[in-house]
GROMACS .gro file of C-alpha atoms in nm:
model
   89
    1MET     CA    1   8.974 -14.649  -2.593
    2THR     CA    2   9.075 -14.641  -2.967
    3GLN     CA    3   9.355 -14.413  -3.097
    4LEU     CA    4   9.236 -14.099  -3.251
    5SER     CA    5   9.376 -13.954  -3.561
    6THR     CA    6   9.502 -13.592  -3.513
    7THR     CA    7   9.303 -13.482  -3.819
    8LEU     CA    8   8.932 -13.550  -3.791
    9THR     CA    9   8.623 -13.452  -3.985
   10ALA     CA   10   8.356 -13.267  -3.795
   11SER     CA   11   8.145 -13.581  -3.785
   12ASN     CA   12   8.408 -13.780  -3.646
   13ALA     CA   13   8.494 -13.509  -3.394
   14ARG     CA   14   8.132 -13.492  -3.278
   15SER     CA   15   8.126 -13.857  -3.220
   16ASN     CA   16   8.450 -13.869  -3.018
   17PHE     CA   17   8.435 -13.523  -2.856
   18TYR     CA   18   8.489 -13.623  -2.492
   19GLN     CA   19   8.783 -13.842  -2.596
   20ILE     CA   20   8.935 -13.555  -2.814
   21LEU     CA   21   8.906 -13.307  -2.515
   22ALA     CA   22   9.058 -13.561  -2.260
   23ASN     CA   23   9.356 -13.623  -2.501
   24ALA     CA   24   9.389 -13.240  -2.554
   25VAL     CA   25   9.416 -13.185  -2.186
   26ASP     CA   26   9.577 -13.505  -2.038
   27ASN     CA   27   9.835 -13.552  -2.320
   28LEU     CA   28   9.875 -13.203  -2.468
   29ASN     CA   29   9.755 -13.347  -2.806
   30ARG     CA   30   9.626 -13.104  -3.078
   31PHE     CA   31   9.353 -13.214  -3.310
   32THR     CA   32   9.256 -13.042  -3.643
   33ILE     CA   33   8.892 -13.062  -3.721
   34LYS     CA   34   8.814 -13.035  -4.113
   35ILE     CA   35   8.494 -12.861  -4.162
   36ARG     CA   36   8.382 -12.906  -4.511
   37GLY     CA   37   8.365 -12.593  -4.721
   38LYS     CA   38   8.468 -12.372  -4.421
   39GLY     CA   39   8.823 -12.448  -4.336
   40ASP     CA   40   8.996 -12.609  -4.019
   41ALA     CA   41   8.959 -12.560  -3.659
   42ILE     CA   42   9.212 -12.661  -3.375
   43ILE     CA   43   9.137 -12.822  -3.049
   44MET     CA   44   9.431 -12.802  -2.784
   45SER     CA   45   9.454 -12.764  -2.410
   46LYS     CA   46   9.435 -12.413  -2.239
   47GLU     CA   47   9.778 -12.487  -2.100
   48GLU     CA   48   9.928 -12.527  -2.448
   49LEU     CA   49   9.768 -12.238  -2.585
   50GLU     CA   50   9.884 -12.009  -2.291
   51SER     CA   51  10.235 -12.133  -2.363
   52TRP     CA   52  10.206 -12.049  -2.726
   53GLU     CA   53  10.058 -11.710  -2.632
   54GLU     CA   54  10.366 -11.656  -2.399
   55THR     CA   55  10.605 -11.744  -2.657
   56LEU     CA   56  10.456 -11.514  -2.917
   57ASP     CA   57  10.466 -11.225  -2.634
   58ILE     CA   58  10.840 -11.291  -2.586
   59LEU     CA   59  10.909 -11.312  -2.959
   60SER     CA   60  10.700 -10.999  -3.045
   61ASN     CA   61  10.902 -10.787  -2.793
   62LYS     CA   62  11.217 -10.718  -2.992
   63LYS     CA   63  11.410 -10.596  -2.683
   64LEU     CA   64  11.340 -10.906  -2.488
   65ALA     CA   65  11.394 -11.136  -2.770
   66ASN     CA   66  11.736 -10.988  -2.857
   67SER     CA   67  11.825 -11.000  -2.485
   68LEU     CA   68  11.738 -11.365  -2.491
   69ARG     CA   69  11.945 -11.437  -2.813
   70LYS     CA   70  12.238 -11.242  -2.664
   71ALA     CA   71  12.224 -11.464  -2.342
   72LEU     CA   72  12.202 -11.793  -2.534
   73ARG     CA   73  12.512 -11.685  -2.727
   74SER     CA   74  12.708 -11.597  -2.407
   75LYS     CA   75  12.660 -11.964  -2.292
   76LYS     CA   76  12.676 -11.825  -1.942
   77THR     CA   77  12.493 -12.037  -1.689
   78TYR     CA   78  12.363 -11.987  -1.343
   79THR     CA   79  12.297 -12.240  -1.055
   80GLN     CA   80  11.948 -12.266  -0.911
   81GLU     CA   81  12.069 -12.084  -0.603
   82GLU     CA   82  12.216 -11.787  -0.817
   83VAL     CA   83  11.895 -11.754  -0.990
   84TYR     CA   84  11.679 -11.756  -0.671
   85LYS     CA   85  11.933 -11.498  -0.512
   86LYS     CA   86  11.897 -11.283  -0.831
   87LEU     CA   87  11.519 -11.290  -0.806
   88GLY     CA   88  11.525 -11.221  -0.425
   89TRP     CA   89  11.367 -11.552  -0.332
   0.00000   0.00000   0.00000
């Protein structure tokens, strides 16, 4: 299997479609597909997309984002057991 560039023409992507999908899913690689005269498209795994969406949700919630920043600044840490206890697990 040859190494694919992460930026491909639409023709090259069509010829290597299965390999692109396998790399996106198995290795979390992202591919930019150049579509002449129309712009670009991205192929990535569903897992990576969901991770980006979750990050955007967190960052768009100002109260939660500020809470996370404050927690990071406090440098307070918890053991795994403390976290489980706090969550009621």
